[in-house]
Amino acid sequence: MPSPASPSSFDFDLFVIGGGSGGVRAARMAGQRGARVALAECAALGGTCVNVGCIPKKLYSYAAGYAEAFEEAPGYGWTLPEAPRFDWRVLKANRAKEIARLNRVYQGLLDGAGVTLLQGWAQLVDGHTVEVDGRRHTAKHILVATGGMPVLPDLPGAELGVVSDAVFDLPAFPQRLVVVGAGYIACEFASIFRGLGAQVTQLVRRAHLLDAFDEDVREFLAREMGKAGIDLRMNTQAETITRDEATGRLSVSLARGQVLEADTVLFATGRRPNTEGMGLEAAGVKLDARGAVVVDGEYRSSLLSVFAVGDVCTRLQLTPVALAEAMVVVDRLFGDARRRMDYDYVPTAVFTHPNVGTCGYTEAAARAKFGEVRIFATDFKPLRHTLSGREERTFMKLVVDAKSDRVVGLHMVGPEAGEIVQGFAVAMRAGATKAQFDSTIGIHPTAAEEFVTMREPTVG
């Protein structure tokens, strides 16, 4: 089918493939600006974040936090009438209700913006044509926003394990869980399931958790996760997985010869862009070695009419980044084209127990970029735990460019780290200096005030 010769012959001004965070944002905002928009999605609206990612994961993290609160309560004078009991089925059911509500919210947003929703698998035919379940639609512009998907490692028996998409709906709660991986997802689910009462072993291929995070953060988090009862095995790899057909239990054989018994094995060993089976390369869209759409600074692919945002083009795999990229594309196509995406000082959080929050440069990256830096750090027992009886500690760190006095890195491991770091990220984006941090009055007593009271550098 030849591409239409003129804009007037197109069915739509914008055709979005993928109904996740970036796709829905682009479709909705373009529709609100008067564009004729279609969106194709073969699964539930909201994508990974809403359905099997950020939202349900945070809900499960809250669930795990109640166990910590029950443990701390006696120190504050509370006597629980009986031992708390956790019901996996209730958590799953309540989570499913909330996700269904959010799916309806997304549907309402698209309806309100006049977006045509097409339920089905979309394939790119050419730079102006998309086929959905056998029917072809034309558009002046096409946006690929199909996100990413978890992958299983290449090892014997890997198919006996699960990936993060499936872990929210396990038929039975795993009393013994083996988590394979060292990134966000692995660390978060190890913390969550340990908090819910599982015996958790986490296998880490290298000597540290969380690649690309500050070294002090990685080491501090590993100690805190260990104190919480997670069996962290560094420099350890799984070699094979087998199932006992009689009991259903799994055996994980390690490279060093040990064998771990488990009810469930969670592989959190990476994600890949979701581009397979979409006809992108055949239509002329260039993909990189990982299958990601190659885009320029305006998110345009090698086909000038085709754009891509979010995890499918793998700059930063964060939902707010996908949302911001979508707005750049909408502004480029249906606005004044002034909006730009800046990847400096993008804050992020890891919802482990305790949380990690970070913004800006690690110490190592700051030294490489700025040369001389000053480091301020503190490690303390939070006021809450002076009575709770728990041994959890909090860590905070500032990285300062010595020449400009600008705070270029801010890192925290502790309760509500994400909530705290979000506010400081605004200051860092504005170029706040250490002197301005020092002149800011803290809120007492809070953990956050430590960021404006650290005076003596810990390292030159």
GROMACS .gro file of C-alpha atoms in nm:
model
  460
    1MET     CA    1   0.000   0.000   0.000
    2PRO     CA    2   0.167   0.328  -0.102
    3SER     CA    3   0.201   0.607   0.149
    4PRO     CA    4  -0.043   0.896   0.110
    5ALA     CA    5   0.093   1.182  -0.094
    6SER     CA    6  -0.049   1.469   0.107
    7PRO     CA    7  -0.154   1.535   0.469
    8SER     CA    8  -0.519   1.571   0.366
    9SER     CA    9  -0.529   1.205   0.264
   10PHE     CA   10  -0.417   1.074   0.605
   11ASP     CA   11  -0.664   0.906   0.840
   12PHE     CA   12  -0.487   1.062   1.140
   13ASP     CA   13  -0.237   1.335   1.221
   14LEU     CA   14  -0.066   1.112   1.479
   15PHE     CA   15  -0.076   0.737   1.526
   16VAL     CA   16   0.066   0.615   1.857
   17ILE     CA   17   0.174   0.252   1.895
   18GLY     CA   18   0.169   0.160   2.264
   19GLY     CA   19  -0.064   0.261   2.545
   20GLY     CA   20   0.188   0.299   2.826
   21SER     CA   21   0.282   0.618   3.006
   22GLY     CA   22   0.461   0.786   2.716
   23GLY     CA   23   0.212   0.677   2.452
   24VAL     CA   24  -0.097   0.783   2.646
   25ARG     CA   25   0.060   1.118   2.736
   26ALA     CA   26   0.150   1.191   2.373
   27ALA     CA   27  -0.190   1.083   2.240
   28ARG     CA   28  -0.383   1.277   2.502
   29MET     CA   29  -0.186   1.601   2.470
   30ALA     CA   30  -0.188   1.590   2.090
   31GLY     CA   31  -0.563   1.531   2.096
   32GLN     CA   32  -0.612   1.826   2.329
   33ARG     CA   33  -0.428   2.041   2.077
   34GLY     CA   34  -0.674   1.952   1.806
   35ALA     CA   35  -0.484   1.674   1.631
   36ARG     CA   36  -0.662   1.367   1.498
   37VAL     CA   37  -0.503   1.089   1.702
   38ALA     CA   38  -0.525   0.711   1.715
   39LEU     CA   39  -0.361   0.484   1.970
   40ALA     CA   40  -0.314   0.109   1.930
   41GLU     CA   41  -0.264  -0.116   2.232
   42CYS     CA   42  -0.304  -0.493   2.255
   43ALA     CA   43  -0.302  -0.513   2.637
   44ALA     CA   44  -0.427  -0.307   2.930
   45LEU     CA   45  -0.378   0.068   2.915
   46GLY     CA   46  -0.102   0.211   3.132
   47GLY     CA   47   0.181  -0.013   3.017
   48THR     CA   48   0.441  -0.163   3.246
   49CYS     CA   49   0.432   0.117   3.504
   50VAL     CA   50   0.062   0.094   3.583
   51ASN     CA   51   0.005  -0.278   3.534
   52VAL     CA   52   0.321  -0.468   3.627
   53GLY     CA   53   0.573  -0.204   3.736
   54CYS     CA   54   0.594   0.114   3.940
   55ILE     CA   55   0.241   0.126   4.080
   56PRO     CA   56   0.184  -0.234   4.194
   57LYS     CA   57   0.544  -0.256   4.310
   58LYS     CA   58   0.500   0.050   4.533
   59LEU     CA   59   0.176  -0.094   4.670
   60TYR     CA   60   0.355  -0.418   4.757
   61SER     CA   61   0.636  -0.216   4.913
   62TYR     CA   62   0.379  -0.046   5.137
   63ALA     CA   63   0.248  -0.390   5.231
   64ALA     CA   64   0.596  -0.501   5.334
   65GLY     CA   65   0.637  -0.181   5.537
   66TYR     CA   66   0.353  -0.282   5.767
   67ALA     CA   67   0.560  -0.574   5.892
   68GLU     CA   68   0.830  -0.328   5.995
   69ALA     CA   69   0.571  -0.110   6.170
   70PHE     CA   70   0.434  -0.407   6.363
   71GLU     CA   71   0.788  -0.493   6.473
   72GLU     CA   72   0.851  -0.137   6.592
   73ALA     CA   73   0.517  -0.082   6.767
   74PRO     CA   74   0.605  -0.230   7.113
   75GLY     CA   75   0.884   0.024   7.154
   76TYR     CA   76   0.621   0.295   7.132
   77GLY     CA   77   0.388   0.139   7.385
   78TRP     CA   78   0.163  -0.059   7.154
   79THR     CA   79   0.068  -0.415   7.243
   80LEU     CA   80  -0.069  -0.611   6.950
   81PRO     CA   81  -0.347  -0.848   7.058
   82GLU     CA   82  -0.216  -1.131   6.840
   83ALA     CA   83   0.058  -1.201   6.589
   84PRO     CA   84  -0.017  -1.018   6.262
   85ARG     CA   85  -0.114  -1.246   5.974
   86PHE     CA   86  -0.043  -1.171   5.610
   87ASP     CA   87  -0.284  -1.287   5.337
   88TRP     CA   88  -0.125  -1.292   4.991
   89ARG     CA   89  -0.462  -1.343   4.822
   90VAL     CA   90  -0.610  -1.028   4.976
   91LEU     CA   91  -0.312  -0.818   4.867
   92LYS     CA   92  -0.336  -0.951   4.512
   93ALA     CA   93  -0.709  -0.890   4.491
   94ASN     CA   94  -0.691  -0.536   4.625
   95ARG     CA   95  -0.401  -0.452   4.394
   96ALA     CA   96  -0.597  -0.584   4.095
   97LYS     CA   97  -0.894  -0.361   4.184
   98GLU     CA   98  -0.673  -0.053   4.201
   99ILE     CA   99  -0.500  -0.131   3.870
  100ALA     CA  100  -0.838  -0.184   3.703
  101ARG     CA  101  -0.943   0.159   3.833
  102LEU     CA  102  -0.630   0.316   3.685
  103ASN     CA  103  -0.695   0.143   3.352
  104ARG     CA  104  -1.037   0.310   3.346
  105VAL     CA  105  -0.877   0.645   3.429
  106TYR     CA  106  -0.644   0.611   3.130
  107GLN     CA  107  -0.938   0.517   2.909
  108GLY     CA  108  -1.122   0.827   3.029
  109LEU     CA  109  -0.826   1.052   2.956
  110LEU     CA  110  -0.805   0.926   2.599
  111ASP     CA  111  -1.181   0.953   2.547
  112GLY     CA  112  -1.178   1.307   2.683
  113ALA     CA  113  -0.910   1.408   2.433
  114GLY     CA  114  -1.096   1.253   2.140
  115VAL     CA  115  -0.836   0.981   2.079
  116THR     CA  116  -0.943   0.679   1.876
  117LEU     CA  117  -0.842   0.365   2.069
  118LEU     CA  118  -0.768   0.054   1.863
  119GLN     CA  119  -0.738  -0.268   2.059
  120GLY     CA  120  -0.494  -0.499   1.884
  121TRP     CA  121  -0.138  -0.569   1.774
  122ALA     CA  122   0.007  -0.292   1.558
  123GLN     CA  123   0.269  -0.335   1.287
  124LEU     CA  124   0.443  -0.066   1.086
  125VAL     CA  125   0.390  -0.105   0.712
  126ASP     CA  126   0.575   0.207   0.603
  127GLY     CA  127   0.647   0.557   0.726
  128HIS     CA  128   0.280   0.655   0.716
  129THR     CA  129   0.091   0.328   0.753
  130VAL     CA  130   0.012   0.108   1.052
  131GLU     CA  131  -0.172  -0.222   1.036
  132VAL     CA  132  -0.379  -0.331   1.337
  133ASP     CA  133  -0.524  -0.680   1.323
  134GLY     CA  134  -0.540  -0.678   0.944
  135ARG     CA  135  -0.677  -0.327   0.898
  136ARG     CA  136  -0.452  -0.047   0.773
  137HIS     CA  137  -0.455   0.311   0.900
  138THR     CA  138  -0.257   0.606   0.766
  139ALA     CA  139  -0.104   0.892   0.962
  140LYS     CA  140   0.114   1.192   0.897
  141HIS     CA  141   0.326   1.105   1.201
  142ILE     CA  142   0.376   0.779   1.387
  143LEU     CA  143   0.504   0.746   1.744
  144VAL     CA  144   0.643   0.417   1.873
  145ALA     CA  145   0.602   0.398   2.251
  146THR     CA  146   0.594   0.025   2.316
  147GLY     CA  147   0.831   0.024   2.614
  148GLY     CA  148   1.042  -0.271   2.719
  149MET     CA  149   0.997  -0.620   2.850
  150PRO     CA  150   1.191  -0.844   3.091
  151VAL     CA  151   1.404  -1.123   2.953
  152LEU     CA  152   1.505  -1.461   3.088
  153PRO     CA  153   1.877  -1.543   3.096
  154ASP     CA  154   2.021  -1.812   2.875
  155LEU     CA  155   2.070  -2.097   3.119
  156PRO     CA  156   1.924  -2.449   3.148
  157GLY     CA  157   1.588  -2.443   3.324
  158ALA     CA  158   1.543  -2.066   3.307
  159GLU     CA  159   1.186  -2.120   3.186
  160LEU     CA  160   1.105  -2.259   3.532
  161GLY     CA  161   1.162  -1.917   3.681
  162VAL     CA  162   0.948  -1.603   3.652
  163VAL     CA  163   1.013  -1.243   3.551
  164SER     CA  164   0.887  -0.931   3.725
  165ASP     CA  165   0.570  -0.913   3.512
  166ALA     CA  166   0.448  -1.238   3.669
  167VAL     CA  167   0.559  -1.194   4.027
  168PHE     CA  168   0.260  -0.987   4.137
  169ASP     CA  169   0.019  -1.272   4.070
  170LEU     CA  170   0.205  -1.580   4.187
  171PRO     CA  171  -0.058  -1.844   4.273
  172ALA     CA  172   0.091  -1.898   4.618
  173PHE     CA  173   0.317  -1.684   4.833
  174PRO     CA  174   0.677  -1.813   4.799
  175GLN     CA  175   0.813  -1.904   5.140
  176ARG     CA  176   1.157  -1.942   4.979
  177LEU     CA  177   1.242  -1.698   4.702
  178VAL     CA  178   1.564  -1.680   4.501
  179VAL     CA  179   1.614  -1.348   4.322
  180VAL     CA  180   1.870  -1.337   4.042
  181GLY     CA  181   1.998  -0.989   3.963
  182ALA     CA  182   2.145  -0.674   4.115
  183GLY     CA  183   1.945  -0.386   3.968
  184TYR     CA  184   1.638  -0.186   4.071
  185ILE     CA  185   1.390  -0.466   4.018
  186ALA     CA  186   1.595  -0.738   4.186
  187CYS     CA  187   1.671  -0.532   4.495
  188GLU     CA  188   1.316  -0.403   4.528
  189PHE     CA  189   1.151  -0.743   4.508
  190ALA     CA  190   1.409  -0.897   4.740
  191SER     CA  191   1.318  -0.631   4.998
  192ILE     CA  192   0.945  -0.660   4.940
  193PHE     CA  193   0.922  -1.036   4.973
  194ARG     CA  194   1.156  -1.040   5.271
  195GLY     CA  195   0.932  -0.784   5.439
  196LEU     CA  196   0.626  -0.996   5.364
  197GLY     CA  197   0.787  -1.291   5.535
  198ALA     CA  198   0.970  -1.491   5.269
  199GLN     CA  199   1.317  -1.635   5.309
  200VAL     CA  200   1.504  -1.449   5.035
  201THR     CA  201   1.837  -1.527   4.870
  202GLN     CA  202   1.965  -1.276   4.614
  203LEU     CA  203   2.229  -1.388   4.364
  204VAL     CA  204   2.451  -1.106   4.238
  205ARG     CA  205   2.688  -1.182   3.950
  206ARG     CA  206   2.932  -0.904   4.040
  207ALA     CA  207   3.070  -0.770   4.367
  208HIS     CA  208   2.807  -0.501   4.417
  209LEU     CA  209   2.442  -0.405   4.378
  210LEU     CA  210   2.299  -0.130   4.156
  211ASP     CA  211   2.542  -0.058   3.877
  212ALA     CA  212   2.581   0.315   3.800
  213PHE     CA  213   2.487   0.416   4.157
  214ASP     CA  214   2.732   0.578   4.396
  215GLU     CA  215   2.970   0.323   4.549
  216ASP     CA  216   2.897   0.432   4.906
  217VAL     CA  217   2.523   0.395   4.839
  218ARG     CA  218   2.570   0.045   4.700
  219GLU     CA  219   2.777  -0.070   4.995
  220PHE     CA  220   2.547   0.087   5.255
  221LEU     CA  221   2.234  -0.061   5.097
  222ALA     CA  222   2.390  -0.408   5.084
  223ARG     CA  223   2.464  -0.390   5.457
  224GLU     CA  224   2.110  -0.276   5.539
  225MET     CA  225   1.950  -0.543   5.321
  226GLY     CA  226   2.170  -0.801   5.492
  227LYS     CA  227   2.063  -0.676   5.834
  228ALA     CA  228   1.701  -0.717   5.723
  229GLY     CA  229   1.764  -1.086   5.666
  230ILE     CA  230   1.824  -1.103   5.291
  231ASP     CA  231   2.095  -1.357   5.206
  232LEU     CA  232   2.305  -1.160   4.957
  233ARG     CA  233   2.544  -1.377   4.757
  234MET     CA  234   2.791  -1.157   4.570
  235ASN     CA  235   3.006  -1.290   4.282
  236THR     CA  236   2.758  -1.574   4.245
  237GLN     CA  237   2.585  -1.709   3.936
  238ALA     CA  238   2.304  -1.955   3.884
  239GLU     CA  239   2.396  -2.232   3.640
  240THR     CA  240   2.087  -2.451   3.615
  241ILE     CA  241   1.736  -2.478   3.755
  242THR     CA  242   1.546  -2.804   3.793
  243ARG     CA  243   1.203  -2.891   3.932
  244ASP     CA  244   1.109  -3.182   4.155
  245GLU     CA  245   0.795  -3.306   3.984
  246ALA     CA  246   0.662  -3.463   4.303
  247THR     CA  247   0.683  -3.151   4.522
  248GLY     CA  248   0.704  -2.874   4.262
  249ARG     CA  249   1.005  -2.727   4.440
  250LEU     CA  250   1.292  -2.578   4.245
  251SER     CA  251   1.662  -2.644   4.284
  252VAL     CA  252   1.907  -2.374   4.177
  253SER     CA  253   2.258  -2.500   4.110
  254LEU     CA  254   2.526  -2.235   4.155
  255ALA     CA  255   2.858  -2.199   3.976
  256ARG     CA  256   3.046  -2.292   4.293
  257GLY     CA  257   2.863  -2.621   4.330
  258GLN     CA  258   2.606  -2.525   4.596
  259VAL     CA  259   2.237  -2.594   4.548
  260LEU     CA  260   1.955  -2.369   4.673
  261GLU     CA  261   1.599  -2.491   4.723
  262ALA     CA  262   1.323  -2.248   4.629
  263ASP     CA  263   0.950  -2.219   4.576
  264THR     CA  264   1.003  -1.944   4.317
  265VAL     CA  265   1.301  -1.810   4.124
  266LEU     CA  266   1.267  -1.449   4.008
  267PHE     CA  267   1.492  -1.343   3.722
  268ALA     CA  268   1.553  -0.968   3.723
  269THR     CA  269   1.848  -0.979   3.488
  270GLY     CA  270   1.756  -0.716   3.235
  271ARG     CA  271   1.496  -0.580   2.997
  272ARG     CA  272   1.491  -0.533   2.622
  273PRO     CA  273   1.308  -0.285   2.401
  274ASN     CA  274   0.971  -0.416   2.287
  275THR     CA  275   1.020  -0.397   1.910
  276GLU     CA  276   1.002  -0.760   1.802
  277GLY     CA  277   0.729  -0.849   1.554
  278MET     CA  278   0.639  -0.489   1.475
  279GLY     CA  279   0.788  -0.472   1.127
  280LEU     CA  280   1.004  -0.174   1.216
  281GLU     CA  281   1.324  -0.274   1.036
  282ALA     CA  282   1.135  -0.397   0.728
  283ALA     CA  283   0.968  -0.056   0.708
  284GLY     CA  284   1.304   0.121   0.731
  285VAL     CA  285   1.335   0.207   1.101
  286LYS     CA  286   1.691   0.156   1.221
  287LEU     CA  287   1.735  -0.047   1.541
  288ASP     CA  288   2.050  -0.079   1.750
  289ALA     CA  289   2.213  -0.404   1.866
  290ARG     CA  290   1.966  -0.434   2.155
  291GLY     CA  291   1.664  -0.382   1.934
  292ALA     CA  292   1.604  -0.023   2.046
  293VAL     CA  293   1.481   0.237   1.801
  294VAL     CA  294   1.767   0.471   1.711
  295VAL     CA  295   1.650   0.832   1.743
  296ASP     CA  296   1.798   1.179   1.717
  297GLY     CA  297   1.770   1.463   1.969
  298GLU     CA  298   1.406   1.519   1.873
  299TYR     CA  299   1.320   1.146   1.902
  300ARG     CA  300   1.291   1.107   1.525
  301SER     CA  301   1.391   0.769   1.383
  302SER     CA  302   1.566   0.698   1.053
  303LEU     CA  303   1.220   0.730   0.895
  304LEU     CA  304   1.148   1.102   0.925
  305SER     CA  305   0.778   1.052   0.997
  306VAL     CA  306   0.837   0.794   1.273
  307PHE     CA  307   0.932   0.893   1.629
  308ALA     CA  308   1.002   0.688   1.942
  309VAL     CA  309   1.007   0.767   2.315
  310GLY     CA  310   1.054   0.586   2.644
  311ASP     CA  311   1.211   0.248   2.708
  312VAL     CA  312   1.184   0.148   2.343
  313CYS     CA  313   1.469   0.389   2.267
  314THR     CA  314   1.649   0.327   2.600
  315ARG     CA  315   1.793   0.657   2.712
  316LEU     CA  316   1.676   0.644   3.073
  317GLN     CA  317   1.425   0.376   3.166
  318LEU     CA  318   1.208   0.587   3.395
  319THR     CA  319   0.837   0.664   3.359
  320PRO     CA  320   0.872   1.042   3.417
  321VAL     CA  321   1.141   1.051   3.148
  322ALA     CA  322   0.907   0.882   2.899
  323LEU     CA  323   0.637   1.137   2.986
  324ALA     CA  324   0.877   1.427   2.932
  325GLU     CA  325   1.003   1.285   2.602
  326ALA     CA  326   0.645   1.245   2.482
  327MET     CA  327   0.581   1.612   2.553
  328VAL     CA  328   0.887   1.710   2.348
  329VAL     CA  329   0.749   1.518   2.050
  330VAL     CA  330   0.398   1.664   2.085
  331ASP     CA  331   0.542   2.013   2.114
  332ARG     CA  332   0.759   1.950   1.810
  333LEU     CA  333   0.466   1.828   1.598
  334PHE     CA  334   0.174   2.033   1.730
  335GLY     CA  335   0.327   2.321   1.923
  336ASP     CA  336   0.603   2.580   1.907
  337ALA     CA  337   0.887   2.323   1.921
  338ARG     CA  338   1.057   2.503   2.209
  339ARG     CA  339   1.043   2.221   2.464
  340ARG     CA  340   1.367   2.029   2.517
  341MET     CA  341   1.461   1.728   2.730
  342ASP     CA  342   1.758   1.766   2.966
  343TYR     CA  343   1.889   1.444   3.116
  344ASP     CA  344   2.109   1.614   3.376
  345TYR     CA  345   1.995   1.590   3.738
  346VAL     CA  346   1.712   1.346   3.679
  347PRO     CA  347   1.620   1.216   4.026
  348THR     CA  348   1.532   0.856   4.086
  349ALA     CA  349   1.444   0.623   4.372
  350VAL     CA  350   1.476   0.254   4.445
  351PHE     CA  351   1.200   0.126   4.671
  352THR     CA  352   1.409  -0.115   4.869
  353HIS     CA  353   1.382  -0.130   5.247
  354PRO     CA  354   1.532   0.118   5.324
  355ASN     CA  355   1.468   0.331   5.015
  356VAL     CA  356   1.739   0.477   4.794
  357GLY     CA  357   1.706   0.827   4.646
  358THR     CA  358   1.962   0.989   4.421
  359CYS     CA  359   2.009   1.289   4.193
  360GLY     CA  360   2.306   1.399   3.988
  361TYR     CA  361   2.655   1.256   3.973
  362THR     CA  362   2.811   0.975   4.168
  363GLU     CA  363   3.141   1.059   4.336
  364ALA     CA  364   3.337   0.872   4.069
  365ALA     CA  365   3.151   1.040   3.780
  366ALA     CA  366   3.186   1.384   3.941
  367ARG     CA  367   3.561   1.341   3.982
  368ALA     CA  368   3.588   1.240   3.616
  369LYS     CA  369   3.384   1.539   3.497
  370PHE     CA  370   3.475   1.820   3.737
  371GLY     CA  371   3.815   1.718   3.869
  372GLU     CA  372   3.834   1.836   4.228
  373VAL     CA  373   3.526   1.764   4.437
  374ARG     CA  374   3.435   1.789   4.804
  375ILE     CA  375   3.243   1.507   4.968
  376PHE     CA  376   3.009   1.542   5.264
  377ALA     CA  377   2.851   1.231   5.415
  378THR     CA  378   2.672   1.118   5.727
  379ASP     CA  379   2.554   0.784   5.863
  380PHE     CA  380   2.320   0.784   6.163
  381LYS     CA  381   2.043   0.604   6.349
  382PRO     CA  382   1.714   0.787   6.277
  383LEU     CA  383   1.520   0.925   6.571
  384ARG     CA  384   1.241   0.675   6.501
  385HIS     CA  385   1.468   0.383   6.583
  386THR     CA  386   1.588   0.517   6.918
  387LEU     CA  387   1.268   0.361   7.057
  388SER     CA  388   1.173   0.107   6.787
  389GLY     CA  389   1.451  -0.136   6.872
  390ARG     CA  390   1.550  -0.175   6.506
  391GLU     CA  391   1.911  -0.136   6.395
  392GLU     CA  392   1.837   0.028   6.061
  393ARG     CA  393   2.052   0.330   5.982
  394THR     CA  394   2.032   0.616   5.730
  395PHE     CA  395   2.305   0.735   5.494
  396MET     CA  396   2.332   1.071   5.316
  397LYS     CA  397   2.596   1.210   5.083
  398LEU     CA  398   2.662   1.533   4.896
  399VAL     CA  399   2.908   1.568   4.608
  400VAL     CA  400   3.021   1.928   4.549
  401ASP     CA  401   3.217   2.070   4.257
  402ALA     CA  402   3.507   2.243   4.435
  403LYS     CA  403   3.546   2.515   4.171
  404SER     CA  404   3.185   2.635   4.151
  405ASP     CA  405   3.063   2.515   4.494
  406ARG     CA  406   2.764   2.367   4.310
  407VAL     CA  407   2.604   2.053   4.459
  408VAL     CA  408   2.633   1.807   4.169
  409GLY     CA  409   2.542   1.483   4.347
  410LEU     CA  410   2.296   1.405   4.624
  411HIS     CA  411   2.240   1.052   4.753
  412MET     CA  412   2.038   0.896   5.033
  413VAL     CA  413   1.960   0.552   5.173
  414GLY     CA  414   1.681   0.569   5.428
  415PRO     CA  415   1.305   0.593   5.483
  416GLU     CA  416   1.117   0.810   5.230
  417ALA     CA  417   1.438   0.881   5.038
  418GLY     CA  418   1.244   0.938   4.716
  419GLU     CA  419   1.016   1.194   4.877
  420ILE     CA  420   1.313   1.381   5.022
  421VAL     CA  421   1.534   1.377   4.713
  422GLN     CA  422   1.254   1.501   4.483
  423GLY     CA  423   1.256   1.841   4.652
  424PHE     CA  424   1.633   1.872   4.649
  425ALA     CA  425   1.634   1.784   4.278
  426VAL     CA  426   1.457   2.116   4.209
  427ALA     CA  427   1.735   2.303   4.388
  428MET     CA  428   2.003   2.109   4.201
  429ARG     CA  429   1.839   2.179   3.865
  430ALA     CA  430   1.850   2.547   3.961
  431GLY     CA  431   2.224   2.525   4.031
  432ALA     CA  432   2.217   2.540   4.411
  433THR     CA  433   2.556   2.569   4.580
  434LYS     CA  434   2.677   2.414   4.901
  435ALA     CA  435   2.675   2.762   5.057
  436GLN     CA  436   2.305   2.792   4.973
  437PHE     CA  437   2.240   2.449   5.124
  438ASP     CA  438   2.423   2.562   5.438
  439SER     CA  439   2.224   2.886   5.461
  440THR     CA  440   1.891   2.702   5.440
  441ILE     CA  441   1.718   2.643   5.772
  442GLY     CA  442   1.639   2.280   5.835
  443ILE     CA  443   1.309   2.137   5.959
  444HIS     CA  444   1.379   1.982   6.298
  445PRO     CA  445   1.367   1.698   6.379
  446THR     CA  446   1.371   1.539   6.034
  447ALA     CA  447   1.615   1.326   5.841
  448ALA     CA  448   1.601   1.573   5.551
  449GLU     CA  449   1.759   1.849   5.758
  450GLU     CA  450   2.087   1.657   5.750
  451PHE     CA  451   2.132   1.767   5.388
  452VAL     CA  452   2.152   2.133   5.500
  453THR     CA  453   2.358   2.077   5.817
  454MET     CA  454   2.657   1.880   5.685
  455ARG     CA  455   2.949   2.119   5.727
  456GLU     CA  456   3.276   1.926   5.733
  457PRO     CA  457   3.387   1.740   5.420
  458THR     CA  458   3.458   1.372   5.480
  459VAL     CA  459   3.700   1.338   5.189
  460GLY     CA  460   3.915   1.591   5.010
   0.00000   0.00000   0.00000
